Structure formats: C-alpha cells, structure tokens
C-alpha cells in the first residue's frame, strides 16, 4: 500500500473544532475590525445593518451550496475542483488562481500590519524586522504538520471570538446605560442609528459597499478547502457549516449594531479602529493595549489561514495536473512544502509592493482580492446548480446525498444573482472601480494561461515523492 507521501496525498487530521475555528479565524479579521467604520460612514447605521444582513444571507446561500458539494466530494482545493468538473477545466483553473491571489495578497498586507502593531509597543524596532519574525512563525506553524497548524489557528481564533463576545456584551451594556459613558453623557440608546434617517444617502451606497461586506465575510469557504484534510468529513462538515454561519451572524450583526449605536455617522470611518473608539467612549482601562493585542492576533490568524489556503490551492492545481507536479509533493507529515514556500514568497513580494509602490501595484492587487472572493462564490453557486441537475438527470435519488442544500434551484440561483449584483455595485464607487479594471483582465489572463500551459503540464513525467 502506498503511503500518503508516496502518492502525494494530504492527511485527514483536522477535527470539528479545528474546522470551525479555521473558518471563523479566516472571517474575523481586517474586514470586521477596520472596514465597518467606512461602511457606516458611507451607508449610515441602518444601511450598514441592512448591508450586513444581506451579506449574511449571501454567505448562507453560498455555504449551503458548498456544503452539499464538499460532503459529496470532500477534496482539498474544493471549489476549484468542482468548478473544473461542472463548469469546465479552464474555469476551475481560473478560480484557483483568483483564490490563491486573494490570500497571497492578504498575507503580505497582514505581515506589514502586524509590524505596525508591534511598533506601538516597540517604536524603535523597524517594521521589516517584525515582518521577518512573523514570516518565520506563520511558516513554521504551517510546515510542521496540518494538525499543528490547525491547533495554532484554534487558539488564534479563540482570542478573537472571546473578544468579539466581550465587545458585544460591554458595548450593548453601554448602549442602554448599564455602563456609564466616559464623558458622563447619557446612554445613546438607538439615537445614533436613527439620527440621520434610515438611509441618509439613499439606497445606492448599500449596493456600492456589498463587495466590502462580502469580503468581510470571506473565509467561511475555508471549510470547503479543508474538507480533504478533515476526519469524517461527512459528519464534520455539516456541523461546521451550521455552527459557523450561526456564530457569524451573531458576531457580525451584534458587533455592527453596537458600533452603529455608539459611533455617530460623522465620526465613523475617521478613526483607524472603530473598536478602540468605542472602548474609549465607555472608559475601559488600557483599551488601546488590549485592542492592539487583539488586532495583532487577528492579523496573525488571517495570515495563518491565508498561507494554508494559498498553499493548498497550488497543491490542488498540481494534483489536477494544471501545474508542474513538484507542487503536489508532500513531506513525511503530509504538508505540501513546495506549494507553501511559493505562496510565502508571493506574500513577501506583496509585502514589498506595499512599500515600494503603495499607490499602484499593491492597491491594484488588493482591489483584485475583493473582486476575486465574490467571483469564487459565484463559481460555487454555479457548480452546485450543475451538480444537482446532473445528479437528478442520472436517475439517482436525492436521498443518496448526505447533505442537501434546501430549496433547489432557488438557493444557488439567488446566491449567484446577489454576488453578480455586488460586482456591479463596484462600478458605482470610483474608489473601488479599479477592482473591475484589474479583476476582469486578470480573469482573461488566467483563461489564456490555462490554454497555453495545459499541453506542457500534461506531458510531464509522473511525480516522484520527496
């Protein structure tokens, strides 16, 4: 019998708690901690709550589709494999590169942001020095073993989850007067939510911010990527999906409600972190230090998830024979070392681009990231639609599917439509329009690269293990 190293397969070592925390860790990050203030200032308090409710609906729709696919076919790489099977190999190839780019760019920006966080405590140590330290730490967590990575991500994410719960409880108490405000002013109640009217700038800003909201929710799809390295995926994945979605809705909607109730619309988006502003308003001691630590943890957790996701995408592309076979090699612990190393190199290049050309290269790559996440979600909905249709056409009963998305075909069709509408919304925001200018040509480039390289990779000799 071949060992997992010999046949280039990854090991199934993740448990339910690891999968849930991996997904939560990928989601609770810069999108929630930093973008929420911008969205409040753009759409108003009520508009922000509505935008996040729509975003939660989109996540639920996409995850129902992904749940059915990943339980039926638990594979590392997940949605790009499904896109290749049900939408065409070129589409699968493009989806994989879009997702790889999303996390690799996030990796570079995460290390830079972590360096700035450390400068708060150590102002004389340069940012690049901390970037090197965190590169080594995150790479080490991923290289030792999948189980070690998952355990590290579990504790990273646990800190964020506990903080979000504490924020909702303490902030909610301040909203309704159970905790006094620092300046002695009366509890705001719902006055900040209704002060400027329900939609002070109309409905268009909600459409314009939908990609930003969806990007804040991105990371839930990591459940699909990790399916190939999870023990008993048929049992674990449905539990992880249900638990993750429920917690996300509570965390995001609860957090946004507290932020919107405590921060006037005119102040939102001005402060670097709306969370620190809230704690300053309610007079929590050492708020800056506490939240600097939490944000640092959030950033490192996102980097940890990002390196895992990008490395597995390269492994999966190679496993599907659309990249050279060296990327599919795994070490004795079942870790794709070459794929991780190249992904880390991509993160370092993104980091350099943020320093050398912050207004050109890095801005363009970050814009593609937001566009790419929504494009991947579109592929998940479309893949599920075709998968279920072919399943029924083959004469197999629905009972053969151990996890079924409800209300087919409404769920995949509605999910696809809402994702497309979010992309259209980018056009109406000049600051985000670059995502379309960069994202659409990048998709075209990926399709072209697939047709140029498929003959070369298909002619390579079979892979030999390290």
mmCIF file of C-alpha atoms in Angstrom, residues 30-235:
data_model
loop_
_atom_site.group_PDB
_atom_site.id
_atom_site.type_symbol
_atom_site.label_atom_id
_atom_site.label_comp_id
_atom_site.label_asym_id
_atom_site.label_seq_id
_atom_site.Cartn_x
_atom_site.Cartn_y
_atom_site.Cartn_z
ATOM 1 C CA UNK A 30 -9.462 43.216 8.990
ATOM 2 C CA UNK A 31 -12.848 43.264 7.246
ATOM 3 C CA UNK A 32 -14.718 43.375 10.549
ATOM 4 C CA UNK A 33 -12.127 45.309 12.566
ATOM 5 C CA UNK A 34 -11.364 48.049 10.007
ATOM 6 C CA UNK A 35 -13.944 48.206 7.186
ATOM 7 C CA UNK A 36 -17.062 48.539 9.333
ATOM 8 C CA UNK A 37 -16.370 52.197 10.145
ATOM 9 C CA UNK A 38 -16.060 53.005 6.435
ATOM 10 C CA UNK A 39 -19.347 51.233 5.679
ATOM 11 C CA UNK A 40 -21.166 53.092 8.472
ATOM 12 C CA UNK A 41 -19.887 56.435 7.169
ATOM 13 C CA UNK A 42 -20.977 55.540 3.625
ATOM 14 C CA UNK A 43 -24.404 53.987 4.161
ATOM 15 C CA UNK A 44 -25.472 55.155 7.625
ATOM 16 C CA UNK A 45 -26.210 52.957 10.630
ATOM 17 C CA UNK A 46 -29.408 51.355 9.335
ATOM 18 C CA UNK A 47 -27.878 50.934 5.874
ATOM 19 C CA UNK A 48 -24.877 49.155 7.390
ATOM 20 C CA UNK A 49 -27.088 46.754 9.322
ATOM 21 C CA UNK A 50 -29.083 46.034 6.156
ATOM 22 C CA UNK A 51 -25.900 45.545 4.123
ATOM 23 C CA UNK A 52 -24.550 43.044 6.656
ATOM 24 C CA UNK A 53 -27.884 41.214 6.816
ATOM 25 C CA UNK A 54 -27.800 40.863 3.011
ATOM 26 C CA UNK A 55 -24.166 39.744 3.303
ATOM 27 C CA UNK A 56 -25.159 37.131 5.888
ATOM 28 C CA UNK A 57 -27.866 35.875 3.506
ATOM 29 C CA UNK A 58 -25.319 35.587 0.692
ATOM 30 C CA UNK A 59 -22.935 33.649 2.958
ATOM 31 C CA UNK A 60 -25.730 31.286 3.988
ATOM 32 C CA UNK A 61 -26.681 30.668 0.348
ATOM 33 C CA UNK A 62 -23.083 30.061 -0.744
ATOM 34 C CA UNK A 63 -22.314 27.793 2.216
ATOM 35 C CA UNK A 64 -25.410 25.659 1.586
ATOM 36 C CA UNK A 65 -24.155 25.094 -1.964
ATOM 37 C CA UNK A 66 -20.605 24.394 -0.796
ATOM 38 C CA UNK A 67 -21.860 22.075 1.952
ATOM 39 C CA UNK A 68 -23.629 19.783 -0.499
ATOM 40 C CA UNK A 69 -20.623 19.727 -2.825
ATOM 41 C CA UNK A 70 -17.961 19.185 -0.153
ATOM 42 C CA UNK A 71 -19.848 16.401 1.639
ATOM 43 C CA UNK A 72 -20.445 14.610 -1.666
ATOM 44 C CA UNK A 73 -16.816 15.179 -2.775
ATOM 45 C CA UNK A 74 -14.517 16.088 0.176
ATOM 46 C CA UNK A 75 -11.354 17.247 -1.568
ATOM 47 C CA UNK A 76 -8.581 19.707 -0.805
ATOM 48 C CA UNK A 77 -8.969 22.593 -3.217
ATOM 49 C CA UNK A 78 -12.717 22.065 -3.094
ATOM 50 C CA UNK A 79 -14.452 24.705 -5.167
ATOM 51 C CA UNK A 80 -11.825 24.964 -7.883
ATOM 52 C CA UNK A 81 -12.092 21.183 -8.364
ATOM 53 C CA UNK A 82 -15.885 21.457 -8.530
ATOM 54 C CA UNK A 83 -15.679 24.362 -10.996
ATOM 55 C CA UNK A 84 -13.346 22.308 -13.199
ATOM 56 C CA UNK A 85 -15.758 19.342 -13.204
ATOM 57 C CA UNK A 86 -19.024 21.167 -13.657
ATOM 58 C CA UNK A 87 -18.129 24.489 -15.329
ATOM 59 C CA UNK A 88 -15.061 23.498 -17.351
ATOM 60 C CA UNK A 89 -11.350 22.955 -16.569
ATOM 61 C CA UNK A 90 -10.365 26.479 -17.622
ATOM 62 C CA UNK A 91 -12.898 27.953 -15.161
ATOM 63 C CA UNK A 92 -11.586 25.725 -12.371
ATOM 64 C CA UNK A 93 -8.035 26.828 -13.114
ATOM 65 C CA UNK A 94 -9.070 30.498 -13.072
ATOM 66 C CA UNK A 95 -11.000 30.120 -9.796
ATOM 67 C CA UNK A 96 -7.962 28.543 -8.125
ATOM 68 C CA UNK A 97 -5.643 31.373 -9.172
ATOM 69 C CA UNK A 98 -8.179 34.012 -8.127
ATOM 70 C CA UNK A 99 -8.412 32.459 -4.676
ATOM 71 C CA UNK A 100 -4.649 31.967 -4.425
ATOM 72 C CA UNK A 101 -4.107 35.634 -5.259
ATOM 73 C CA UNK A 102 -6.703 36.738 -2.694
ATOM 74 C CA UNK A 103 -4.918 35.065 0.194
ATOM 75 C CA UNK A 104 -1.373 35.724 -1.012
ATOM 76 C CA UNK A 105 -2.010 39.482 -1.207
ATOM 77 C CA UNK A 106 -3.683 39.329 2.212
ATOM 78 C CA UNK A 107 -0.570 37.562 3.510
ATOM 79 C CA UNK A 108 1.715 40.433 2.515
ATOM 80 C CA UNK A 109 -0.550 43.126 3.924
ATOM 81 C CA UNK A 110 -1.054 41.112 7.134
ATOM 82 C CA UNK A 111 2.675 40.945 7.874
ATOM 83 C CA UNK A 112 3.016 44.691 7.272
ATOM 84 C CA UNK A 113 0.055 45.465 9.545
ATOM 85 C CA UNK A 114 1.414 43.138 12.246
ATOM 86 C CA UNK A 115 4.697 45.038 12.122
ATOM 87 C CA UNK A 116 2.881 48.324 12.678
ATOM 88 C CA UNK A 117 1.017 46.790 15.644
ATOM 89 C CA UNK A 118 4.332 45.805 17.251
ATOM 90 C CA UNK A 119 5.683 49.324 16.741
ATOM 91 C CA UNK A 120 3.030 50.524 19.188
ATOM 92 C CA UNK A 121 4.999 48.782 21.951
ATOM 93 C CA UNK A 122 8.472 48.855 20.372
ATOM 94 C CA UNK A 123 8.632 52.100 18.361
ATOM 95 C CA UNK A 124 12.386 51.864 17.669
ATOM 96 C CA UNK A 125 12.273 48.432 16.016
ATOM 97 C CA UNK A 126 11.692 48.722 12.233
ATOM 98 C CA UNK A 127 8.570 47.187 10.700
ATOM 99 C CA UNK A 128 10.563 44.925 8.374
ATOM 100 C CA UNK A 129 12.199 43.207 11.367
ATOM 101 C CA UNK A 130 8.821 42.218 12.782
ATOM 102 C CA UNK A 131 7.710 41.104 9.308
ATOM 103 C CA UNK A 132 10.637 38.668 9.214
ATOM 104 C CA UNK A 133 9.757 37.319 12.669
ATOM 105 C CA UNK A 134 6.114 36.779 11.770
ATOM 106 C CA UNK A 135 7.002 35.212 8.400
ATOM 107 C CA UNK A 136 9.080 32.603 10.252
ATOM 108 C CA UNK A 137 6.365 31.979 12.880
ATOM 109 C CA UNK A 138 3.497 31.554 10.402
ATOM 110 C CA UNK A 139 5.572 29.461 8.008
ATOM 111 C CA UNK A 140 6.630 27.247 10.929
ATOM 112 C CA UNK A 141 3.038 26.724 12.066
ATOM 113 C CA UNK A 142 2.093 25.562 8.566
ATOM 114 C CA UNK A 143 5.171 23.435 7.815
ATOM 115 C CA UNK A 144 5.364 21.256 10.934
ATOM 116 C CA UNK A 145 2.056 19.477 10.285
ATOM 117 C CA UNK A 146 -1.566 20.184 9.380
ATOM 118 C CA UNK A 147 -2.619 19.256 12.925
ATOM 119 C CA UNK A 148 -0.087 21.713 14.397
ATOM 120 C CA UNK A 149 -1.325 24.448 12.048
ATOM 121 C CA UNK A 150 -4.941 23.714 12.992
ATOM 122 C CA UNK A 151 -4.115 23.814 16.710
ATOM 123 C CA UNK A 152 -2.365 27.174 16.317
ATOM 124 C CA UNK A 153 -5.303 28.564 14.365
ATOM 125 C CA UNK A 154 -7.715 27.261 17.014
ATOM 126 C CA UNK A 155 -6.072 29.363 19.728
ATOM 127 C CA UNK A 156 -5.577 32.403 17.484
ATOM 128 C CA UNK A 157 -9.270 32.348 16.634
ATOM 129 C CA UNK A 158 -10.367 31.700 20.208
ATOM 130 C CA UNK A 159 -8.827 35.014 21.321
ATOM 131 C CA UNK A 160 -10.787 36.850 18.608
ATOM 132 C CA UNK A 161 -14.058 35.092 19.402
ATOM 133 C CA UNK A 162 -13.800 35.841 23.123
ATOM 134 C CA UNK A 163 -13.006 39.491 22.342
ATOM 135 C CA UNK A 164 -15.970 39.861 19.993
ATOM 136 C CA UNK A 165 -18.316 38.366 22.611
ATOM 137 C CA UNK A 166 -16.923 40.718 25.284
ATOM 138 C CA UNK A 167 -17.270 43.669 22.919
ATOM 139 C CA UNK A 168 -20.922 42.893 22.175
ATOM 140 C CA UNK A 169 -21.755 42.446 25.892
ATOM 141 C CA UNK A 170 -19.887 45.521 27.163
ATOM 142 C CA UNK A 171 -20.869 47.712 24.201
ATOM 143 C CA UNK A 172 -24.505 46.644 24.455
ATOM 144 C CA UNK A 173 -24.480 47.482 28.162
ATOM 145 C CA UNK A 174 -23.144 50.962 27.333
ATOM 146 C CA UNK A 175 -25.773 51.499 24.624
ATOM 147 C CA UNK A 176 -28.596 51.001 27.131
ATOM 148 C CA UNK A 177 -26.957 52.715 30.124
ATOM 149 C CA UNK A 178 -25.805 49.751 32.213
ATOM 150 C CA UNK A 179 -22.204 51.004 31.849
ATOM 151 C CA UNK A 180 -21.706 54.798 32.106
ATOM 152 C CA UNK A 181 -20.084 56.738 29.260
ATOM 153 C CA UNK A 182 -16.589 58.125 29.902
ATOM 154 C CA UNK A 183 -17.612 61.776 29.414
ATOM 155 C CA UNK A 184 -20.708 61.472 31.592
ATOM 156 C CA UNK A 185 -23.122 61.828 28.676
ATOM 157 C CA UNK A 186 -26.378 59.827 28.752
ATOM 158 C CA UNK A 187 -26.606 56.418 27.133
ATOM 159 C CA UNK A 188 -27.178 56.862 23.387
ATOM 160 C CA UNK A 189 -29.758 54.090 23.039
ATOM 161 C CA UNK A 190 -30.831 53.949 19.391
ATOM 162 C CA UNK A 191 -30.404 57.689 18.771
ATOM 163 C CA UNK A 192 -27.271 57.344 16.605
ATOM 164 C CA UNK A 193 -28.969 54.717 14.449
ATOM 165 C CA UNK A 194 -31.942 56.964 13.678
ATOM 166 C CA UNK A 195 -30.289 60.425 13.902
ATOM 167 C CA UNK A 196 -29.545 60.814 10.177
ATOM 168 C CA UNK A 197 -32.629 58.935 8.984
ATOM 169 C CA UNK A 198 -32.741 55.318 7.927
ATOM 170 C CA UNK A 199 -30.841 55.783 4.640
ATOM 171 C CA UNK A 200 -29.251 59.267 4.663
ATOM 172 C CA UNK A 201 -27.557 58.797 1.267
ATOM 173 C CA UNK A 202 -30.243 56.666 -0.347
ATOM 174 C CA UNK A 203 -30.036 53.010 -1.343
ATOM 175 C CA UNK A 204 -27.127 53.186 -3.824
ATOM 176 C CA UNK A 205 -24.356 53.208 -1.141
ATOM 177 C CA UNK A 206 -25.653 49.849 0.122
ATOM 178 C CA UNK A 207 -25.115 48.393 -3.363
ATOM 179 C CA UNK A 208 -21.692 50.062 -3.567
ATOM 180 C CA UNK A 209 -20.492 48.512 -0.303
ATOM 181 C CA UNK A 210 -21.735 44.965 -0.908
ATOM 182 C CA UNK A 211 -18.339 43.716 -2.119
ATOM 183 C CA UNK A 212 -16.729 45.196 1.002
ATOM 184 C CA UNK A 213 -19.350 43.420 3.133
ATOM 185 C CA UNK A 214 -18.890 40.141 1.262
ATOM 186 C CA UNK A 215 -15.118 40.493 1.625
ATOM 187 C CA UNK A 216 -15.630 40.917 5.385
ATOM 188 C CA UNK A 217 -17.486 37.577 5.375
ATOM 189 C CA UNK A 218 -14.880 35.850 3.190
ATOM 190 C CA UNK A 219 -13.089 32.945 4.832
ATOM 191 C CA UNK A 220 -16.162 30.827 5.502
ATOM 192 C CA UNK A 221 -15.328 28.911 2.327
ATOM 193 C CA UNK A 222 -12.141 27.606 4.030
ATOM 194 C CA UNK A 223 -14.370 24.792 5.289
ATOM 195 C CA UNK A 224 -14.502 23.520 1.715
ATOM 196 C CA UNK A 225 -10.732 23.758 1.235
ATOM 197 C CA UNK A 226 -10.047 21.883 4.474
ATOM 198 C CA UNK A 227 -12.565 19.123 3.688
ATOM 199 C CA UNK A 228 -9.821 16.936 2.224
ATOM 200 C CA UNK A 229 -7.836 17.058 5.489
ATOM 201 C CA UNK A 230 -10.729 16.554 7.910
ATOM 202 C CA UNK A 231 -11.594 13.409 9.826
ATOM 203 C CA UNK A 232 -15.047 12.035 8.929
ATOM 204 C CA UNK A 233 -15.945 14.909 6.550
ATOM 205 C CA UNK A 234 -19.493 13.577 6.007
ATOM 206 C CA UNK A 235 -20.240 14.207 9.690
#
